PDB file of C-alpha atoms and ligand atoms in Angstrom:
ATOM      1  CA  MET A 191       9.062   9.642 -17.003  1.00 78.00           C
ATOM      2  CA  LYS A 192       5.352   8.883 -17.133  1.00 89.00           C
ATOM      3  CA  LYS A 193       3.663   9.248 -13.743  1.00 94.00           C
ATOM      4  CA  VAL A 194       1.155   6.777 -12.330  1.00 97.00           C
ATOM      5  CA  LYS A 195      -2.102   8.746 -12.502  1.00 96.00           C
ATOM      6  CA  LYS A 196      -4.715   6.137 -13.370  1.00 97.00           C
ATOM      7  CA  ALA A 197      -6.083   3.235 -11.364  1.00 98.00           C
ATOM      8  CA  ILE A 198      -8.327   0.272 -12.058  1.00 98.00           C
ATOM      9  CA  ILE A 199     -10.564  -1.094  -9.316  1.00 98.00           C
ATOM     10  CA  PRO A 200     -12.104  -4.420 -10.373  1.00 97.00           C
ATOM     11  CA  ALA A 201     -15.543  -4.809  -8.772  1.00 95.00           C
ATOM     12  CA  ALA A 202     -17.374  -7.262 -10.970  1.00 91.00           C
ATOM     13  CA  GLY A 203     -17.204 -10.329  -8.704  1.00 86.00           C
ATOM     14  CA  LEU A 204     -20.395 -12.058  -7.620  1.00 84.00           C
ATOM     15  CA  GLY A 205     -19.642 -11.942  -3.884  1.00 85.00           C
ATOM     16  CA  THR A 206     -20.709 -15.559  -3.386  1.00 89.00           C
ATOM     17  CA  ARG A 207     -18.905 -15.787  -0.022  1.00 91.00           C
ATOM     18  CA  PHE A 208     -21.412 -13.338   1.441  1.00 93.00           C
ATOM     19  CA  LEU A 209     -24.656 -14.701   0.001  1.00 94.00           C
ATOM     20  CA  PRO A 210     -27.487 -14.054   0.620  1.00 94.00           C
ATOM     21  CA  ALA A 211     -26.355 -10.547   1.755  1.00 91.00           C
ATOM     22  CA  THR A 212     -24.936  -9.925  -1.714  1.00 91.00           C
ATOM     23  CA  LYS A 213     -27.970 -11.188  -3.640  1.00 90.00           C
ATOM     24  CA  ALA A 214     -29.203  -7.653  -4.343  1.00 91.00           C
ATOM     25  CA  MET A 215     -26.252  -5.602  -3.063  1.00 92.00           C
ATOM     26  CA  PRO A 216     -22.675  -5.473  -4.384  1.00 95.00           C
ATOM     27  CA  LYS A 217     -20.166  -6.925  -1.921  1.00 94.00           C
ATOM     28  CA  GLU A 218     -18.102  -3.745  -2.402  1.00 95.00           C
ATOM     29  CA  MET A 219     -20.901  -1.848  -0.639  1.00 95.00           C
ATOM     30  CA  LEU A 220     -20.728  -3.925   2.565  1.00 95.00           C
ATOM     31  CA  PRO A 221     -19.829  -1.378   5.265  1.00 96.00           C
ATOM     32  CA  ILE A 222     -16.886  -1.353   7.629  1.00 97.00           C
ATOM     33  CA  VAL A 223     -18.437   0.682  10.460  1.00 96.00           C
ATOM     34  CA  ASN A 224     -20.062   3.417   8.329  1.00 93.00           C
ATOM     35  CA  LYS A 225     -18.187   3.418   5.010  1.00 95.00           C
ATOM     36  CA  PRO A 226     -18.534   0.851   2.216  1.00 96.00           C
ATOM     37  CA  THR A 227     -15.364  -1.180   1.643  1.00 96.00           C
ATOM     38  CA  ILE A 228     -14.874   0.311  -1.830  1.00 96.00           C
ATOM     39  CA  GLN A 229     -14.701   3.819  -0.388  1.00 95.00           C
ATOM     40  CA  TYR A 230     -11.605   2.857   1.615  1.00 96.00           C
ATOM     41  CA  ILE A 231     -10.029   1.652  -1.630  1.00 97.00           C
ATOM     42  CA  VAL A 232     -10.915   4.821  -3.556  1.00 96.00           C
ATOM     43  CA  GLU A 233      -9.572   6.980  -0.702  1.00 95.00           C
ATOM     44  CA  GLU A 234      -6.277   5.057  -0.703  1.00 97.00           C
ATOM     45  CA  ALA A 235      -5.954   5.650  -4.462  1.00 96.00           C
ATOM     46  CA  VAL A 236      -6.630   9.379  -4.121  1.00 95.00           C
ATOM     47  CA  GLU A 237      -4.223   9.725  -1.158  1.00 95.00           C
ATOM     48  CA  SER A 238      -1.581   7.996  -3.311  1.00 97.00           C
ATOM     49  CA  GLY A 239      -1.876  10.668  -6.005  1.00 95.00           C
ATOM     50  CA  ILE A 240      -4.197   8.862  -8.437  1.00 96.00           C
ATOM     51  CA  GLU A 241      -6.224  11.306 -10.540  1.00 94.00           C
ATOM     52  CA  ASP A 242      -8.433   9.034 -12.648  1.00 95.00           C
ATOM     53  CA  ILE A 243     -10.161   5.918 -11.411  1.00 97.00           C
ATOM     54  CA  ILE A 244     -12.035   3.342 -13.437  1.00 97.00           C
ATOM     55  CA  ILE A 245     -14.182   0.777 -11.677  1.00 97.00           C
ATOM     56  CA  VAL A 246     -14.857  -2.416 -13.607  1.00 97.00           C
ATOM     57  CA  THR A 247     -18.389  -3.391 -12.691  1.00 95.00           C
ATOM     58  CA  GLY A 248     -20.860  -6.088 -13.654  1.00 90.00           C
ATOM     59  CA  LYS A 249     -24.543  -6.835 -13.315  1.00 86.00           C
ATOM     60  CA  GLY A 250     -26.229  -5.537 -10.163  1.00 85.00           C
ATOM     61  CA  LYS A 251     -23.518  -3.019  -9.288  1.00 89.00           C
ATOM     62  CA  ARG A 252     -25.493   0.218  -9.728  1.00 91.00           C
ATOM     63  CA  ALA A 253     -25.310   1.009  -6.011  1.00 94.00           C
ATOM     64  CA  ILE A 254     -21.567   1.639  -6.442  1.00 95.00           C
ATOM     65  CA  GLU A 255     -22.229   4.341  -9.075  1.00 93.00           C
ATOM     66  CA  ASP A 256     -24.911   5.907  -6.869  1.00 92.00           C
ATOM     67  CA  HIS A 257     -22.566   5.968  -3.897  1.00 93.00           C
ATOM     68  CA  PHE A 258     -19.939   8.008  -5.767  1.00 92.00           C
ATOM     69  CA  ASP A 259     -22.583  10.376  -7.193  1.00 87.00           C
ATOM     70  CA  HIS A 260     -24.344  13.357  -5.616  1.00 87.00           C
ATOM     71  CA  ALA A 261     -27.484  12.590  -3.613  1.00 87.00           C
ATOM     72  CA  PHE A 262     -29.353  15.921  -3.940  1.00 86.00           C
ATOM     73  CA  GLU A 263     -32.479  15.124  -1.922  1.00 90.00           C
ATOM     74  CA  LEU A 264     -30.473  13.672   0.924  1.00 92.00           C
ATOM     75  CA  GLU A 265     -28.026  16.589   0.853  1.00 90.00           C
ATOM     76  CA  ILE A 266     -30.838  19.196   0.936  1.00 92.00           C
ATOM     77  CA  ASN A 267     -32.451  17.332   3.795  1.00 92.00           C
ATOM     78  CA  LEU A 268     -29.199  17.347   5.783  1.00 91.00           C
ATOM     79  CA  VAL A 269     -28.692  21.098   5.084  1.00 91.00           C
ATOM     80  CA  GLU A 270     -32.235  21.846   6.305  1.00 93.00           C
ATOM     81  CA  LYS A 271     -31.609  19.876   9.484  1.00 93.00           C
ATOM     82  CA  GLY A 272     -28.248  21.575  10.017  1.00 94.00           C
ATOM     83  CA  LYS A 273     -26.409  18.228  10.000  1.00 92.00           C
ATOM     84  CA  LEU A 274     -23.346  19.703   8.361  1.00 91.00           C
ATOM     85  CA  LYS A 275     -20.779  17.161   9.525  1.00 90.00           C
ATOM     86  CA  LEU A 276     -22.869  14.348   8.098  1.00 90.00           C
ATOM     87  CA  LEU A 277     -23.372  16.375   4.917  1.00 91.00           C
ATOM     88  CA  GLU A 278     -19.606  16.528   4.478  1.00 89.00           C
ATOM     89  CA  GLU A 279     -19.381  12.729   4.875  1.00 88.00           C
ATOM     90  CA  VAL A 280     -22.155  12.188   2.340  1.00 85.00           C
ATOM     91  CA  ARG A 281     -20.545  14.549  -0.176  1.00 86.00           C
ATOM     92  CA  ARG A 282     -16.989  13.247   0.137  1.00 83.00           C
ATOM     93  CA  PRO A 283     -17.329  10.207  -2.177  1.00 83.00           C
ATOM     94  CA  SER A 284     -18.774  12.338  -4.982  1.00 78.00           C
ATOM     95  CA  SER A 285     -15.762  14.671  -5.014  1.00 75.00           C
ATOM     96  CA  VAL A 286     -13.727  12.100  -7.004  1.00 81.00           C
ATOM     97  CA  ASP A 287     -14.219  11.581 -10.742  1.00 84.00           C
ATOM     98  CA  ILE A 288     -14.855   7.922 -11.361  1.00 95.00           C
ATOM     99  CA  HIS A 289     -15.335   6.149 -14.664  1.00 96.00           C
ATOM    100  CA  TYR A 290     -17.093   2.828 -15.125  1.00 96.00           C
ATOM    101  CA  ILE A 291     -16.877  -0.029 -17.548  1.00 96.00           C
ATOM    102  CA  ARG A 292     -18.713  -3.312 -17.464  1.00 95.00           C
ATOM    103  CA  GLN A 293     -17.082  -6.688 -17.580  1.00 95.00           C
ATOM    104  CA  LYS A 294     -19.673  -8.488 -19.646  1.00 91.00           C
ATOM    105  CA  GLU A 295     -18.605 -12.017 -18.745  1.00 88.00           C
ATOM    106  CA  PRO A 296     -17.093 -13.273 -15.448  1.00 87.00           C
ATOM    107  CA  LYS A 297     -13.806 -14.456 -16.964  1.00 93.00           C
ATOM    108  CA  GLY A 298     -11.486 -13.610 -14.066  1.00 94.00           C
ATOM    109  CA  LEU A 299      -9.338 -10.814 -12.680  1.00 96.00           C
ATOM    110  CA  GLY A 300      -7.001 -10.637 -15.687  1.00 97.00           C
ATOM    111  CA  HIS A 301      -9.984 -10.183 -17.978  1.00 97.00           C
ATOM    112  CA  ALA A 302     -11.477  -7.467 -15.709  1.00 97.00           C
ATOM    113  CA  VAL A 303      -8.221  -5.487 -15.885  1.00 98.00           C
ATOM    114  CA  TRP A 304      -8.040  -6.013 -19.658  1.00 97.00           C
ATOM    115  CA  CYS A 305     -11.555  -4.496 -19.980  1.00 97.00           C
ATOM    116  CA  ALA A 306     -10.071  -1.125 -18.897  1.00 97.00           C
ATOM    117  CA  ARG A 307      -7.204  -1.143 -21.448  1.00 97.00           C
ATOM    118  CA  ARG A 308      -8.561   1.724 -23.585  1.00 97.00           C
ATOM    119  CA  PHE A 309      -8.968   3.942 -20.533  1.00 97.00           C
ATOM    120  CA  ILE A 310      -5.341   3.284 -19.528  1.00 97.00           C
ATOM    121  CA  GLY A 311      -3.738   3.657 -22.964  1.00 96.00           C
ATOM    122  CA  ASP A 312       0.067   3.770 -22.971  1.00 96.00           C
ATOM    123  CA  GLU A 313       0.695   4.734 -19.336  1.00 97.00           C
ATOM    124  CA  PRO A 314       1.778   2.970 -16.166  1.00 98.00           C
ATOM    125  CA  PHE A 315      -1.210   2.374 -13.917  1.00 98.00           C
ATOM    126  CA  ALA A 316      -2.348   0.944 -10.589  1.00 98.00           C
ATOM    127  CA  VAL A 317      -4.727  -1.888  -9.753  1.00 98.00           C
ATOM    128  CA  LEU A 318      -6.388  -2.031  -6.335  1.00 98.00           C
ATOM    129  CA  LEU A 319      -8.477  -5.025  -5.295  1.00 97.00           C
ATOM    130  CA  GLY A 320     -11.406  -4.419  -3.016  1.00 91.00           C
ATOM    131  CA  ASP A 321     -10.942  -7.545  -0.888  1.00 92.00           C
ATOM    132  CA  ASP A 322      -7.892  -6.033   0.788  1.00 94.00           C
ATOM    133  CA  ILE A 323      -7.967  -2.893   2.918  1.00 96.00           C
ATOM    134  CA  VAL A 324      -4.567  -1.656   4.085  1.00 96.00           C
ATOM    135  CA  THR A 325      -3.958   0.917   6.817  1.00 95.00           C
ATOM    136  CA  GLY A 326      -0.642   2.521   7.717  1.00 92.00           C
ATOM    137  CA  ASP A 327       1.316   5.755   7.806  1.00 94.00           C
ATOM    138  CA  THR A 328       1.995   5.826   4.057  1.00 97.00           C
ATOM    139  CA  PRO A 329      -0.828   4.497   1.849  1.00 98.00           C
ATOM    140  CA  CYS A 330       0.093   1.077   0.481  1.00 98.00           C
ATOM    141  CA  LEU A 331      -0.300   2.143  -3.152  1.00 98.00           C
ATOM    142  CA  LYS A 332       1.873   5.224  -2.546  1.00 98.00           C
ATOM    143  CA  GLN A 333       4.666   2.937  -1.299  1.00 98.00           C
ATOM    144  CA  LEU A 334       4.480   0.965  -4.563  1.00 98.00           C
ATOM    145  CA  ILE A 335       4.384   4.136  -6.676  1.00 98.00           C
ATOM    146  CA  ASN A 336       7.526   5.394  -4.880  1.00 98.00           C
ATOM    147  CA  GLN A 337       9.281   2.154  -5.868  1.00 98.00           C
ATOM    148  CA  TYR A 338       7.994   2.425  -9.430  1.00 98.00           C
ATOM    149  CA  GLU A 339       9.423   5.935  -9.706  1.00 97.00           C
ATOM    150  CA  MET A 340      12.877   4.667  -8.747  1.00 96.00           C
ATOM    151  CA  LEU A 341      12.820   1.452 -10.779  1.00 96.00           C
ATOM    152  CA  GLN A 342      10.625   2.345 -13.784  1.00 96.00           C
ATOM    153  CA  CYS A 343       9.326  -1.220 -13.627  1.00 97.00           C
ATOM    154  CA  SER A 344       6.122  -2.904 -12.475  1.00 98.00           C
ATOM    155  CA  VAL A 345       5.909  -3.376  -8.697  1.00 98.00           C
ATOM    156  CA  ILE A 346       3.532  -5.767  -6.915  1.00 98.00           C
ATOM    157  CA  GLY A 347       2.605  -5.439  -3.220  1.00 98.00           C
ATOM    158  CA  VAL A 348       3.259  -8.537  -1.084  1.00 98.00           C
ATOM    159  CA  GLN A 349       3.051  -9.576   2.558  1.00 97.00           C
ATOM    160  CA  PRO A 350       3.885 -12.900   4.245  1.00 97.00           C
ATOM    161  CA  VAL A 351       1.085 -15.402   4.985  1.00 96.00           C
ATOM    162  CA  SER A 352       1.064 -18.716   6.871  1.00 96.00           C
ATOM    163  CA  ASP A 353       1.781 -22.060   5.128  1.00 95.00           C
ATOM    164  CA  GLN A 354      -1.932 -22.948   5.325  1.00 95.00           C
ATOM    165  CA  GLU A 355      -2.924 -19.811   3.411  1.00 94.00           C
ATOM    166  CA  THR A 356      -0.557 -19.852   0.434  1.00 97.00           C
ATOM    167  CA  ASN A 357      -3.071 -21.715  -1.775  1.00 95.00           C
ATOM    168  CA  ARG A 358      -5.482 -18.747  -1.541  1.00 93.00           C
ATOM    169  CA  TYR A 359      -3.116 -16.209  -3.112  1.00 95.00           C
ATOM    170  CA  GLY A 360      -0.727 -15.384  -5.902  1.00 97.00           C
ATOM    171  CA  ILE A 361       2.715 -16.295  -4.473  1.00 98.00           C
ATOM    172  CA  ILE A 362       6.139 -15.059  -5.522  1.00 98.00           C
ATOM    173  CA  ASP A 363       9.312 -17.073  -5.986  1.00 97.00           C
ATOM    174  CA  PRO A 364      11.954 -14.490  -5.023  1.00 97.00           C
ATOM    175  CA  ILE A 365      15.552 -14.613  -6.260  1.00 95.00           C
ATOM    176  CA  GLY A 366      17.048 -11.523  -4.652  1.00 90.00           C
ATOM    177  CA  LYS A 367      16.230  -9.082  -1.871  1.00 94.00           C
ATOM    178  CA  ASP A 368      17.194  -5.494  -1.187  1.00 95.00           C
ATOM    179  CA  GLY A 369      15.466  -4.288   1.989  1.00 96.00           C
ATOM    180  CA  ARG A 370      11.764  -4.712   1.310  1.00 97.00           C
ATOM    181  CA  LEU A 371      12.213  -5.103  -2.440  1.00 98.00           C
ATOM    182  CA  TYR A 372      12.368  -8.518  -4.133  1.00 98.00           C
ATOM    183  CA  GLN A 373      13.532  -9.589  -7.563  1.00 97.00           C
ATOM    184  CA  VAL A 374      11.201 -12.322  -8.670  1.00 98.00           C
ATOM    185  CA  ASN A 375      11.852 -15.500 -10.592  1.00 97.00           C
ATOM    186  CA  ASN A 376       8.242 -16.603 -10.829  1.00 96.00           C
ATOM    187  CA  PHE A 377       4.725 -15.485  -9.920  1.00 97.00           C
ATOM    188  CA  VAL A 378       2.423 -18.459  -9.222  1.00 96.00           C
ATOM    189  CA  GLU A 379      -1.354 -18.132  -8.873  1.00 96.00           C
ATOM    190  CA  LYS A 380      -2.814 -20.183  -5.999  1.00 95.00           C
ATOM    191  CA  PRO A 381      -0.180 -22.946  -5.770  1.00 95.00           C
ATOM    192  CA  ALA A 382      -1.421 -26.343  -4.522  1.00 94.00           C
ATOM    193  CA  PRO A 383      -0.931 -26.938  -0.763  1.00 92.00           C
ATOM    194  CA  GLY A 384       2.727 -27.641  -0.020  1.00 90.00           C
ATOM    195  CA  MET A 385       3.860 -26.402  -3.451  1.00 94.00           C
ATOM    196  CA  ALA A 386       4.270 -22.664  -2.723  1.00 96.00           C
ATOM    197  CA  PRO A 387       7.740 -21.319  -3.623  1.00 96.00           C
ATOM    198  CA  SER A 388       7.592 -18.874  -0.654  1.00 97.00           C
ATOM    199  CA  ASN A 389       5.172 -17.372   1.869  1.00 97.00           C
ATOM    200  CA  LEU A 390       5.082 -13.977   0.178  1.00 98.00           C
ATOM    201  CA  ALA A 391       1.572 -13.389  -1.129  1.00 98.00           C
ATOM    202  CA  ILE A 392       0.256 -10.833  -3.613  1.00 97.00           C
ATOM    203  CA  MET A 393      -2.071  -8.570  -1.650  1.00 96.00           C
ATOM    204  CA  GLY A 394      -4.246  -6.762  -4.147  1.00 95.00           C
ATOM    205  CA  ARG A 395      -2.036  -3.748  -4.929  1.00 98.00           C
ATOM    206  CA  TYR A 396      -0.200  -3.480  -8.228  1.00 98.00           C
ATOM    207  CA  VAL A 397       1.643  -0.863 -10.271  1.00 98.00           C
ATOM    208  CA  LEU A 398       1.926  -2.142 -13.823  1.00 98.00           C
ATOM    209  CA  THR A 399       3.447  -0.958 -17.073  1.00 98.00           C
ATOM    210  CA  PRO A 400       1.042  -0.902 -20.057  1.00 98.00           C
ATOM    211  CA  GLU A 401       2.923  -3.819 -21.698  1.00 97.00           C
ATOM    212  CA  ILE A 402       0.878  -6.077 -19.383  1.00 98.00           C
ATOM    213  CA  PHE A 403      -1.984  -5.710 -21.877  1.00 98.00           C
ATOM    214  CA  ASN A 404       0.086  -7.556 -24.529  1.00 97.00           C
ATOM    215  CA  TYR A 405      -0.173 -10.638 -22.308  1.00 97.00           C
ATOM    216  CA  LEU A 406      -3.709 -10.111 -21.017  1.00 96.00           C
ATOM    217  CA  SER A 407      -4.951  -9.854 -24.592  1.00 94.00           C
ATOM    218  CA  LEU A 408      -3.838 -13.466 -25.186  1.00 91.00           C
ATOM    219  CA  GLN A 409      -6.807 -14.340 -22.920  1.00 87.00           C
ATOM    220  CA  GLU A 410      -5.182 -17.568 -21.742  1.00 88.00           C
ATOM    221  CA  GLN A 411      -7.001 -19.417 -18.992  1.00 90.00           C
ATOM    222  CA  GLY A 412      -5.133 -20.235 -15.785  1.00 90.00           C
ATOM    223  CA  ALA A 413      -6.044 -21.445 -12.285  1.00 88.00           C
ATOM    224  CA  GLY A 414      -9.767 -22.150 -11.897  1.00 87.00           C
ATOM    225  CA  GLY A 415     -10.288 -21.774 -15.665  1.00 91.00           C
ATOM    226  CA  GLU A 416     -10.055 -17.976 -15.308  1.00 92.00           C
ATOM    227  CA  ILE A 417      -7.863 -15.407 -17.063  1.00 95.00           C
ATOM    228  CA  GLN A 418      -5.412 -14.639 -14.261  1.00 95.00           C
ATOM    229  CA  LEU A 419      -3.599 -11.340 -13.765  1.00 97.00           C
ATOM    230  CA  THR A 420      -0.777 -13.228 -12.011  1.00 97.00           C
ATOM    231  CA  ASP A 421      -0.092 -15.325 -15.140  1.00 97.00           C
ATOM    232  CA  ALA A 422       0.161 -12.195 -17.316  1.00 97.00           C
ATOM    233  CA  ILE A 423       2.508 -10.637 -14.721  1.00 98.00           C
ATOM    234  CA  GLN A 424       4.763 -13.692 -14.920  1.00 97.00           C
ATOM    235  CA  LYS A 425       4.876 -13.389 -18.728  1.00 97.00           C
ATOM    236  CA  LEU A 426       5.663  -9.668 -18.444  1.00 97.00           C
ATOM    237  CA  ASN A 427       8.425 -10.546 -15.945  1.00 97.00           C
ATOM    238  CA  GLN A 428      10.213 -12.548 -18.644  1.00 95.00           C
ATOM    239  CA  TYR A 429      10.260  -9.503 -20.904  1.00 94.00           C
ATOM    240  CA  GLN A 430      10.855  -6.673 -18.393  1.00 96.00           C
ATOM    241  CA  ASN A 431      11.576  -6.996 -14.641  1.00 96.00           C
ATOM    242  CA  VAL A 432       8.576  -7.080 -12.323  1.00 98.00           C
ATOM    243  CA  TYR A 433       9.491  -6.471  -8.687  1.00 98.00           C
ATOM    244  CA  ALA A 434       7.634  -7.353  -5.496  1.00 98.00           C
ATOM    245  CA  TYR A 435       7.588  -4.959  -2.567  1.00 98.00           C
ATOM    246  CA  HIS A 436       6.831  -5.998   1.015  1.00 98.00           C
ATOM    247  CA  PHE A 437       4.696  -3.003   1.919  1.00 98.00           C
ATOM    248  CA  ASP A 438       4.385  -1.615   5.407  1.00 97.00           C
ATOM    249  CA  GLY A 439       0.913  -1.531   6.978  1.00 97.00           C
ATOM    250  CA  ILE A 440      -1.852  -3.671   8.404  1.00 95.00           C
ATOM    251  CA  ARG A 441      -3.726  -5.595   5.750  1.00 96.00           C
ATOM    252  CA  TYR A 442      -7.330  -6.611   6.348  1.00 95.00           C
ATOM    253  CA  ASP A 443      -9.014  -9.349   4.356  1.00 93.00           C
ATOM    254  CA  VAL A 444     -12.585  -8.166   3.837  1.00 94.00           C
ATOM    255  CA  GLY A 445     -13.243 -10.737   1.102  1.00 91.00           C
ATOM    256  CA  GLU A 446     -14.328 -13.496   3.471  1.00 92.00           C
ATOM    257  CA  LYS A 447     -16.676 -13.618   6.480  1.00 94.00           C
ATOM    258  CA  LEU A 448     -14.270 -13.959   9.415  1.00 95.00           C
ATOM    259  CA  GLY A 449     -11.844 -11.398   7.968  1.00 95.00           C
ATOM    260  CA  TYR A 450     -14.730  -9.022   7.387  1.00 96.00           C
ATOM    261  CA  ILE A 451     -15.976  -9.368  10.971  1.00 97.00           C
ATOM    262  CA  LEU A 452     -12.471  -8.902  12.420  1.00 96.00           C
ATOM    263  CA  THR A 453     -11.924  -5.805  10.253  1.00 97.00           C
ATOM    264  CA  THR A 454     -15.198  -4.318  11.422  1.00 97.00           C
ATOM    265  CA  LEU A 455     -14.242  -4.986  15.051  1.00 97.00           C
ATOM    266  CA  ASP A 456     -10.771  -3.512  14.662  1.00 96.00           C
ATOM    267  CA  PHE A 457     -12.036  -0.364  12.911  1.00 97.00           C
ATOM    268  CA  ALA A 458     -14.832   0.045  15.484  1.00 97.00           C
ATOM    269  CA  ILE A 459     -12.362  -0.276  18.369  1.00 96.00           C
ATOM    270  CA  ARG A 460     -10.295   2.540  16.803  1.00 94.00           C
ATOM    271  CA  ASN A 461     -13.419   4.706  16.489  1.00 95.00           C
ATOM    272  CA  GLY A 462     -13.629   7.288  19.301  1.00 93.00           C
ATOM    273  CA  GLU A 463     -17.407   7.061  19.628  1.00 94.00           C
ATOM    274  CA  LEU A 464     -17.630   3.254  19.594  1.00 97.00           C
ATOM    275  CA  ARG A 465     -14.471   2.154  21.415  1.00 97.00           C
ATOM    276  CA  ILE A 466     -15.630   2.183  25.051  1.00 97.00           C
ATOM    277  CA  PRO A 467     -19.178   0.780  24.576  1.00 97.00           C
ATOM    278  CA  LEU A 468     -17.864  -1.863  22.164  1.00 97.00           C
ATOM    279  CA  LEU A 469     -15.101  -3.069  24.507  1.00 97.00           C
ATOM    280  CA  LYS A 470     -17.653  -3.258  27.316  1.00 96.00           C
ATOM    281  CA  ALA A 471     -20.074  -5.254  25.156  1.00 96.00           C
ATOM    282  CA  LEU A 472     -17.272  -7.585  24.054  1.00 95.00           C
ATOM    283  CA  GLU A 473     -16.298  -8.237  27.658  1.00 94.00           C
ATOM    284  CA  GLU A 474     -19.916  -9.143  28.409  1.00 94.00           C
ATOM    285  CA  ILE A 475     -20.124 -11.470  25.417  1.00 93.00           C
ATOM    286  CA  LEU A 476     -16.866 -13.187  26.376  1.00 92.00           C
ATOM    287  CA  SER A 477     -17.846 -13.681  30.006  1.00 91.00           C
ATOM    288  CA  ARG A 478     -21.268 -15.039  28.918  1.00 90.00           C
ATOM    289  CA  GLU A 479     -19.454 -17.456  26.599  1.00 85.00           C
ATOM    290  CA  SER A 480     -17.101 -18.695  29.319  1.00 84.00           C
ATOM    291  CA  MET A 481     -20.023 -19.055  31.766  1.00 80.00           C
ATOM    292  CA  GLN A 482     -21.837 -21.194  29.222  1.00 77.00           C
ATOM    293  CA  LYS A 483     -18.743 -23.357  28.836  1.00 70.00           C
ATOM    294  CA  VAL A 484     -18.633 -23.909  32.582  1.00 68.00           C
ATOM    295  CA  ILE A 485     -22.349 -24.796  32.738  1.00 65.00           C
ATOM    296  CA  GLY A 486     -22.147 -26.931  29.557  1.00 61.00           C
TER     297      GLY A 486
HETATM  298  C1  G1P B 224      -6.731 -12.356  -6.373  1.00 82.94           C
HETATM  299  C2  G1P B 224      -5.447 -12.611  -7.143  1.00 82.94           C
HETATM  300  C3  G1P B 224      -4.389 -13.222  -6.214  1.00 82.94           C
HETATM  301  C4  G1P B 224      -4.180 -12.330  -5.021  1.00 82.94           C
HETATM  302  C5  G1P B 224      -5.522 -12.068  -4.296  1.00 82.94           C
HETATM  303  C6  G1P B 224      -5.348 -11.039  -3.195  1.00 82.94           C
HETATM  304  O1  G1P B 224      -7.302 -13.591  -6.028  1.00 82.94           O
HETATM  305  O2  G1P B 224      -5.710 -13.466  -8.246  1.00 82.94           O
HETATM  306  O3  G1P B 224      -3.180 -13.385  -6.922  1.00 82.94           O
HETATM  307  O4  G1P B 224      -3.249 -12.914  -4.149  1.00 82.94           O
HETATM  308  O5  G1P B 224      -6.506 -11.566  -5.216  1.00 82.94           O
HETATM  309  O6  G1P B 224      -6.529 -10.841  -2.477  1.00 82.94           O
HETATM  310  P1  G1P B 224      -8.860 -13.728  -5.550  1.00 82.94           P
HETATM  311  O7  G1P B 224      -8.861 -13.438  -4.087  1.00 82.94           O
HETATM  312  O8  G1P B 224      -9.643 -12.745  -6.357  1.00 82.94           O
HETATM  313  O9  G1P B 224      -9.229 -15.142  -5.841  1.00 82.94           O
END
């Protein structure tokens, strides 16, 4: 059995939802407390047993490469000042070997994954999207890899969303269920409002067999005129079973403003140093708000 050792992290998107913050900075470098979002994703991959990571980048994404590289001057400075705990934090991202490839045209998620095909070769692999951060006892990707090892088939991570949100995601049409595992009839990318076959949404974690590249290489355009990974998964599903797995864990949407703010708040509240002063400040903000309502 071939093990899942490689992962693709697509990071070529323009980050338009966060403009102008992302004019000169990749959205993947926006911090949640003190770590860029992409570092959470890389750490999940490593904790799930991934040995080789390729990040698909685009124009203006150099800061990502710098972040996962050594920073000699900074490190020497921290050594001289005896800030050893901070030094460890600064060094941690550079302890992983990361490869990079550029997506030369913004043709969609399916195209970004296809750009890494030579790096993957003939092995099963993982895809982790940076807009979703998942926390829990077992890393989300590890849960999918465990399923892959039993089934020897592609496994896609899903979680339920509300009826109003189904048009923002890839949605599955399940035909059978065994615990948290679903057999899937159809994978639909961003169904029109009211047309979703279920509420189970694809949440940015995939374990795929290399046969997916047969379908991605067709380069067929789907929703929004883009080459969609979900469409290729549906084609693969007609040739070999693709399962969906309702993973355990809290999923944070850091790909849009409100989700990003809520994630930051939640992570800060769980941070020993920030918890008490933050809760106090929040109480003050809330009471100021309700006072204003009364006056208004
Ligand atoms: C992508 C996928 C979609 C998935 C979503 C999860 O969409 O195409 O199937 O549900 O990520 O975040 P995007 O958010 O890039 O439009």
